[in-house]
Amino acid sequence: MDPLRLTDLHGSLADPVLAAMEFLNEVAHRYPEAVSFAPGRPYEEFFDVEDLHRYLRTFHRHLVEDQGMDAAGARRTLFQYGRTKGIIHDLIARNLAEDEAVHVDPESIVVTVGAQEAMLLVLRALRADPHDVLLAVSPVYVGITGAARLVEMPVLPVRDGPAGVDLDDLTAAARRARAAGLRPRALYVVPDFANPSGATLDRRLRSELLRVAADEDLLILEDNPYRLFGSTDDRPPTLKALGGDRVVSLGSYAKTGFPGARIGYAVADQPVDVGDGRTIPLADQLSRLKSMITVNTPPIAQAVIGGLLLEHGHSLVKANTREIEVYRRNREQVLDGLAARLPDAHRLGVRWNSPAGGFFIVVTVPFPVDDALLERSAREHRVLWTPMHHFYGDGTAMPHLRLSVSLLTPDEIDLGLDRLAEFITDHARQAGT
Amino acid sequence: MDPLRLTDLHGSLADPVLAAMEFLNEVAHRYPEAVSFAPGRPYEEFFDVEDLHRYLRTFHRHLVEDQGMDAAGARRTLFQYGRTKGIIHDLIARNLAEDEAVHVDPESIVVTVGAQEAMLLVLRALRADPHDVLLAVSPVYVGITGAARLVEMPVLPVRDGPAGVDLDDLTAAARRARAAGLRPRALYVVPDFANPSGATLDRRLRSELLRVAADEDLLILEDNPYRLFGSTDDRPPTLKALGGDRVVSLGSYAKTGFPGARIGYAVADQPVDVGDGRTIPLADQLSRLKSMITVNTPPIAQAVIGGLLLEHGHSLVKANTREIEVYRRNREQVLDGLAARLPDAHRLGVRWNSPAGGFFIVVTVPFPVDDALLERSAREHRVLWTPMHHFYGDGTAMPHLRLSVSLLTPDEIDLGLDRLAEFITDHARQAGT
């Protein structure tokens, strides 16, 4: 048949947001010998295939011994079509109670294929007509922007500012949208060690954010994949803990468990008035949508994450003691290594932030950073990173690049920093002349 | 916060198509002692938890021994973020070659979370603007209708007729749509043992269908979950085998493997003109969308289906010898059992079709069948089935009910048929008086 035309397919396919990830993967593929500070992937040295088998057996035993299933029932749970909202919702609820002192009805949890599906579900539900828009703290994770493109929901940026979110700008953005005839439905925010900014909202700002959200009648979509990867002694409460049903939690076990299970969830305990005086939880509406997207999340994948939770007393803090230490070590090595290799950073116009947790560090440089420059960095300096413009979505070069510290070993970090310092110094000097 | 209003959420949530499955599940839940001819679930007596472990080990060995990965690479493949289009695309291509003599480039395959995600991907790509519509042979599987609702793509019915699709009605529907300013993009069809009608297109009709599709510039979306469950000696070729890139194959391992893996796929080798003279396969566009829906299909779930394919020489026919026999036996038991229990069917105005394969039999009765009647059947006769109106999408009662024969044991079928015959006889007599 004649070729289809891209212009006859959905507009999201021509969107730079959807193309960005492919470009970044493709560059990495072409320069396999480059050291990569690009991907936000978890550390992989601790992965062990035997764990998969053990987690599966642990979860199977849980079905029989704790849930009282007979052998046929346990088999059916793993092999057959099943509950659309998932089979480890109770374990997730216990995980939230254990690690976050957040107490939710397991029935308000929808287990999803990664947090990505949870984002799509919530945006699909909230985007009722073309007037509905999403607010998002900018710079922003491309997954939420991409999901919004798929449901044709505009995303209006809110400035992050030094504290993580600029509340005046939030209020102004919401009111500007309403004045333009739009209906802002929710604010997407990553309150702890955000991707890409590394910013964390302090406790007071969290409370003020919730107050503004109430004033402006916005839901908060709280995404929090990196929260555990900092000091666990002084974490402020989650927005969900503080805000109750003002907040939809978007959860992910990709970093605290492993990405290959693709298990995420939404906690959606918001009441929905379905007429005739009845309310049902938003989770049940998301479930209805999910039945037309993935039917249910693969029980086998749920089972391995279930087993992991069971083996660690439902605590991901306990399950990640080694990883938390690796990420702390890597962050310090990168921060110390940048300082050691760029002693004249200030004079060169180079600086970087120092997040207390998470995977990401942002380096500001005295030259514009675009995809062509990443290509040169890969070719000439054999080091990869992520141009920050991808997190703003408009393709305009910005003087920032994101370093991810999660995946590399100490030797790789040292080698990569040598190359990165050389790249930055060369280009900063050219920019200065 | 104040309750959200259903009317402020996406319109699909108020659609009877999305509510239908919940209602049917809920009735089954309330009458656990009823024999159920309702769910289209595969037979589950052969499921064995140890198979999951063995499939996983088989696939892991394949990564190391056949693909030459080192231990770290194999671990990474199972645990990390991975290729958006999947990791068993080559095995799926070999499966299609082995069972169907269909030869496709593995790069044109996108592994999905069930065929449901494949449907959503294809419809999202094709629905570029509000003029784009889908044609679907009616009665139709609710999953495609639901996916279409999520992307706001109208579904226009095409009559099935006794042969499985009425080509005159297809042409008329396409032209009527164009005359109304709409753009029909594709026809959704299940050519073998369709759900719910049981109909199979013969070889000649398949060729004629492809000719009409070419004349009307329609893609064919071929969904074929039940194809293997008939005689394997005289199967006509798939539409994909006959139609090449006119056809997008929507694949599912839910019935030929097991539903708990949630593995499906799309074969989308259609060229897409992306401007500047280049074409790339539609699969790559679907991949771009998938990265914003589920990121990738859980590698663990892909691995168990990969292991199953490897252990059976890439043939699902070989993997399903026992199941094919069970479904044949069950179909015959239901057909013979109906005849034995309803000797005066003709006089009562009751009849049924006799599909040569698949899971479903349609019974026509001399009274309208709605959800309230299903409820009575469950309560008074302790037998469940599916009202056919759910597959037409408009909620109007029709004089048909669907029996699924796949899940039950011989004893359950006998008991269920006793109850069903009583229910039908009672209501047919009331209708006749």
mmCIF file of C-alpha atoms in Angstrom, chain B residues 95-255:
data_model
loop_
_atom_site.group_PDB
_atom_site.id
_atom_site.type_symbol
_atom_site.label_atom_id
_atom_site.label_comp_id
_atom_site.label_asym_id
_atom_site.label_seq_id
_atom_site.Cartn_x
_atom_site.Cartn_y
_atom_site.Cartn_z
ATOM 1 C CA ASN B 95 6.394 -17.940 15.995
ATOM 2 C CA LEU B 96 4.520 -16.241 13.127
ATOM 3 C CA ALA B 97 6.769 -17.923 10.579
ATOM 4 C CA GLU B 98 6.367 -21.330 12.221
ATOM 5 C CA ASP B 99 2.593 -21.337 12.813
ATOM 6 C CA GLU B 100 1.355 -19.014 10.058
ATOM 7 C CA ALA B 101 4.055 -18.897 7.371
ATOM 8 C CA VAL B 102 3.959 -15.140 7.907
ATOM 9 C CA HIS B 103 7.410 -13.617 7.530
ATOM 10 C CA VAL B 104 7.887 -10.170 9.040
ATOM 11 C CA ASP B 105 10.885 -8.111 10.076
ATOM 12 C CA PRO B 106 11.214 -8.425 13.873
ATOM 13 C CA GLU B 107 11.776 -4.654 13.898
ATOM 14 C CA SER B 108 8.156 -4.220 12.767
ATOM 15 C CA ILE B 109 6.885 -5.889 15.945
ATOM 16 C CA VAL B 110 5.973 -3.986 19.112
ATOM 17 C CA VAL B 111 5.554 -6.203 22.187
ATOM 18 C CA THR B 112 2.665 -4.833 24.247
ATOM 19 C CA VAL B 113 0.884 -5.313 27.570
ATOM 20 C CA GLY B 114 -1.750 -7.576 26.049
ATOM 21 C CA ALA B 115 -3.422 -7.035 22.703
ATOM 22 C CA GLN B 116 -5.361 -4.300 24.502
ATOM 23 C CA GLU B 117 -2.343 -1.972 24.581
ATOM 24 C CA ALA B 118 -1.671 -2.805 20.919
ATOM 25 C CA MET B 119 -5.213 -1.682 20.069
ATOM 26 C CA LEU B 120 -4.776 1.544 21.992
ATOM 27 C CA LEU B 121 -1.446 2.269 20.277
ATOM 28 C CA VAL B 122 -2.811 1.731 16.783
ATOM 29 C CA LEU B 123 -5.968 3.758 17.394
ATOM 30 C CA ARG B 124 -4.025 6.577 19.072
ATOM 31 C CA ALA B 125 -1.722 6.737 16.042
ATOM 32 C CA LEU B 126 -4.582 6.679 13.510
ATOM 33 C CA ARG B 127 -6.863 9.105 15.282
ATOM 34 C CA ALA B 128 -5.190 12.339 14.179
ATOM 35 C CA ASP B 129 -8.252 14.567 14.419
ATOM 36 C CA PRO B 130 -11.995 14.376 15.116
ATOM 37 C CA HIS B 131 -12.746 13.321 11.548
ATOM 38 C CA ASP B 132 -10.949 10.006 11.893
ATOM 39 C CA VAL B 133 -13.240 7.034 12.493
ATOM 40 C CA LEU B 134 -12.849 3.285 12.849
ATOM 41 C CA LEU B 135 -14.996 0.691 11.135
ATOM 42 C CA ALA B 136 -15.583 -2.544 13.019
ATOM 43 C CA VAL B 137 -17.392 -5.732 12.147
ATOM 44 C CA SER B 138 -20.370 -5.869 14.497
ATOM 45 C CA PRO B 139 -20.991 -7.458 16.992
ATOM 46 C CA VAL B 140 -17.569 -6.541 18.260
ATOM 47 C CA TYR B 141 -15.180 -7.243 21.129
ATOM 48 C CA VAL B 142 -15.630 -4.502 23.741
ATOM 49 C CA GLY B 143 -11.880 -3.953 24.112
ATOM 50 C CA ILE B 144 -11.587 -2.255 20.734
ATOM 51 C CA THR B 145 -14.669 -0.128 21.362
ATOM 52 C CA GLY B 146 -13.288 0.888 24.764
ATOM 53 C CA ALA B 147 -9.870 1.793 23.370
ATOM 54 C CA ALA B 148 -11.583 3.870 20.701
ATOM 55 C CA ARG B 149 -13.571 5.709 23.398
ATOM 56 C CA LEU B 150 -10.338 6.581 25.210
ATOM 57 C CA VAL B 151 -8.936 8.306 22.119
ATOM 58 C CA GLU B 152 -12.344 9.738 21.181
ATOM 59 C CA MET B 153 -12.493 7.858 17.885
ATOM 60 C CA PRO B 154 -16.016 6.965 16.765
ATOM 61 C CA VAL B 155 -16.621 3.320 15.830
ATOM 62 C CA LEU B 156 -18.964 2.718 12.889
ATOM 63 C CA PRO B 157 -20.450 -0.787 12.720
ATOM 64 C CA VAL B 158 -20.211 -3.028 9.676
ATOM 65 C CA ARG B 159 -22.658 -5.950 9.434
ATOM 66 C CA ASP B 160 -21.117 -9.385 9.851
ATOM 67 C CA GLY B 161 -23.703 -11.393 7.902
ATOM 68 C CA PRO B 162 -23.590 -15.195 7.808
ATOM 69 C CA ALA B 163 -20.093 -15.310 6.242
ATOM 70 C CA GLY B 164 -18.412 -13.128 8.875
ATOM 71 C CA VAL B 165 -18.369 -9.743 7.137
ATOM 72 C CA ASP B 166 -20.804 -8.113 4.710
ATOM 73 C CA LEU B 167 -18.579 -6.487 2.093
ATOM 74 C CA ASP B 168 -21.377 -4.457 0.544
ATOM 75 C CA ASP B 169 -22.125 -3.008 3.937
ATOM 76 C CA LEU B 170 -18.417 -2.312 4.447
ATOM 77 C CA THR B 171 -18.219 -0.348 1.217
ATOM 78 C CA ALA B 172 -21.447 1.467 2.001
ATOM 79 C CA ALA B 173 -20.301 2.323 5.533
ATOM 80 C CA ALA B 174 -16.961 3.681 4.305
ATOM 81 C CA ARG B 175 -18.625 5.806 1.643
ATOM 82 C CA ARG B 176 -21.339 7.035 3.979
ATOM 83 C CA ALA B 177 -18.646 8.111 6.403
ATOM 84 C CA ARG B 178 -16.718 9.986 3.710
ATOM 85 C CA ALA B 179 -19.886 11.658 2.485
ATOM 86 C CA ALA B 180 -20.419 12.882 6.051
ATOM 87 C CA GLY B 181 -16.950 14.464 6.063
ATOM 88 C CA LEU B 182 -15.366 11.679 8.104
ATOM 89 C CA ARG B 183 -12.187 9.771 7.323
ATOM 90 C CA PRO B 184 -12.467 5.992 7.843
ATOM 91 C CA ARG B 185 -8.963 4.811 8.706
ATOM 92 C CA ALA B 186 -9.253 1.104 9.306
ATOM 93 C CA LEU B 187 -11.514 -1.906 9.699
ATOM 94 C CA TYR B 188 -11.244 -3.994 12.871
ATOM 95 C CA VAL B 189 -12.020 -7.658 12.249
ATOM 96 C CA VAL B 190 -11.526 -11.025 13.979
ATOM 97 C CA PRO B 191 -11.420 -13.387 10.990
ATOM 98 C CA ASP B 192 -11.320 -16.712 12.881
ATOM 99 C CA PHE B 193 -13.926 -17.861 15.433
ATOM 100 C CA ALA B 194 -14.786 -14.257 16.257
ATOM 101 C CA ASN B 195 -15.744 -13.036 19.692
ATOM 102 C CA PRO B 196 -18.724 -13.098 20.134
ATOM 103 C CA SER B 197 -20.173 -14.402 16.875
ATOM 104 C CA GLY B 198 -17.968 -17.469 16.354
ATOM 105 C CA ALA B 199 -17.850 -16.620 12.633
ATOM 106 C CA THR B 200 -14.868 -17.450 10.401
ATOM 107 C CA LEU B 201 -14.170 -15.839 7.031
ATOM 108 C CA ASP B 202 -13.378 -18.333 4.295
ATOM 109 C CA ARG B 203 -10.354 -17.890 2.083
ATOM 110 C CA ARG B 204 -12.233 -16.311 -0.789
ATOM 111 C CA LEU B 205 -13.931 -13.754 1.448
ATOM 112 C CA ARG B 206 -10.554 -12.852 2.942
ATOM 113 C CA SER B 207 -9.211 -12.019 -0.515
ATOM 114 C CA GLU B 208 -12.302 -10.013 -1.382
ATOM 115 C CA LEU B 209 -12.120 -8.167 1.936
ATOM 116 C CA LEU B 210 -8.553 -7.137 1.152
ATOM 117 C CA ARG B 211 -9.598 -5.928 -2.278
ATOM 118 C CA VAL B 212 -12.362 -3.785 -0.785
ATOM 119 C CA ALA B 213 -9.942 -2.455 1.834
ATOM 120 C CA ALA B 214 -7.561 -1.418 -0.960
ATOM 121 C CA ASP B 215 -10.390 0.187 -2.946
ATOM 122 C CA GLU B 216 -11.561 2.120 0.105
ATOM 123 C CA ASP B 217 -8.022 2.876 1.335
ATOM 124 C CA LEU B 218 -8.580 1.200 4.695
ATOM 125 C CA LEU B 219 -6.052 -0.510 6.904
ATOM 126 C CA ILE B 220 -7.177 -3.861 8.266
ATOM 127 C CA LEU B 221 -6.686 -4.409 11.996
ATOM 128 C CA GLU B 222 -6.616 -8.192 12.293
ATOM 129 C CA ASP B 223 -7.186 -9.522 15.806
ATOM 130 C CA ASN B 224 -6.949 -13.255 16.129
ATOM 131 C CA PRO B 225 -6.846 -14.630 19.673
ATOM 132 C CA TYR B 226 -8.845 -17.827 19.001
ATOM 133 C CA ARG B 227 -7.463 -18.865 15.615
ATOM 134 C CA LEU B 228 -5.541 -21.903 16.831
ATOM 135 C CA PHE B 229 -8.520 -23.380 18.639
ATOM 136 C CA GLY B 230 -10.132 -25.219 15.768
ATOM 137 C CA SER B 231 -8.962 -27.770 13.289
ATOM 138 C CA THR B 232 -5.386 -26.917 12.424
ATOM 139 C CA ASP B 233 -5.547 -28.844 9.133
ATOM 140 C CA ASP B 234 -7.740 -26.585 7.077
ATOM 141 C CA ARG B 235 -7.143 -23.098 8.401
ATOM 142 C CA PRO B 236 -7.355 -20.398 5.715
ATOM 143 C CA PRO B 237 -4.332 -18.049 5.721
ATOM 144 C CA THR B 238 -4.392 -15.068 8.041
ATOM 145 C CA LEU B 239 -5.297 -11.716 6.550
ATOM 146 C CA LYS B 240 -1.704 -10.684 7.273
ATOM 147 C CA ALA B 241 -0.417 -13.587 5.165
ATOM 148 C CA LEU B 242 -2.661 -12.553 2.293
ATOM 149 C CA GLY B 243 -2.619 -8.791 2.636
ATOM 150 C CA GLY B 244 0.934 -7.801 3.583
ATOM 151 C CA ASP B 245 1.223 -4.214 4.769
ATOM 152 C CA ARG B 246 -2.464 -3.551 4.225
ATOM 153 C CA VAL B 247 -2.888 -5.417 7.531
ATOM 154 C CA VAL B 248 -1.802 -4.577 11.086
ATOM 155 C CA SER B 249 -1.781 -7.772 13.171
ATOM 156 C CA LEU B 250 -2.917 -7.447 16.772
ATOM 157 C CA GLY B 251 -1.550 -10.441 18.652
ATOM 158 C CA SER B 252 -2.251 -11.961 22.043
ATOM 159 C CA TYR B 253 -0.644 -14.724 24.070
ATOM 160 C CA ALA B 254 -3.449 -14.524 26.634
ATOM 161 C CA LYS B 255 -5.221 -17.592 25.268
#
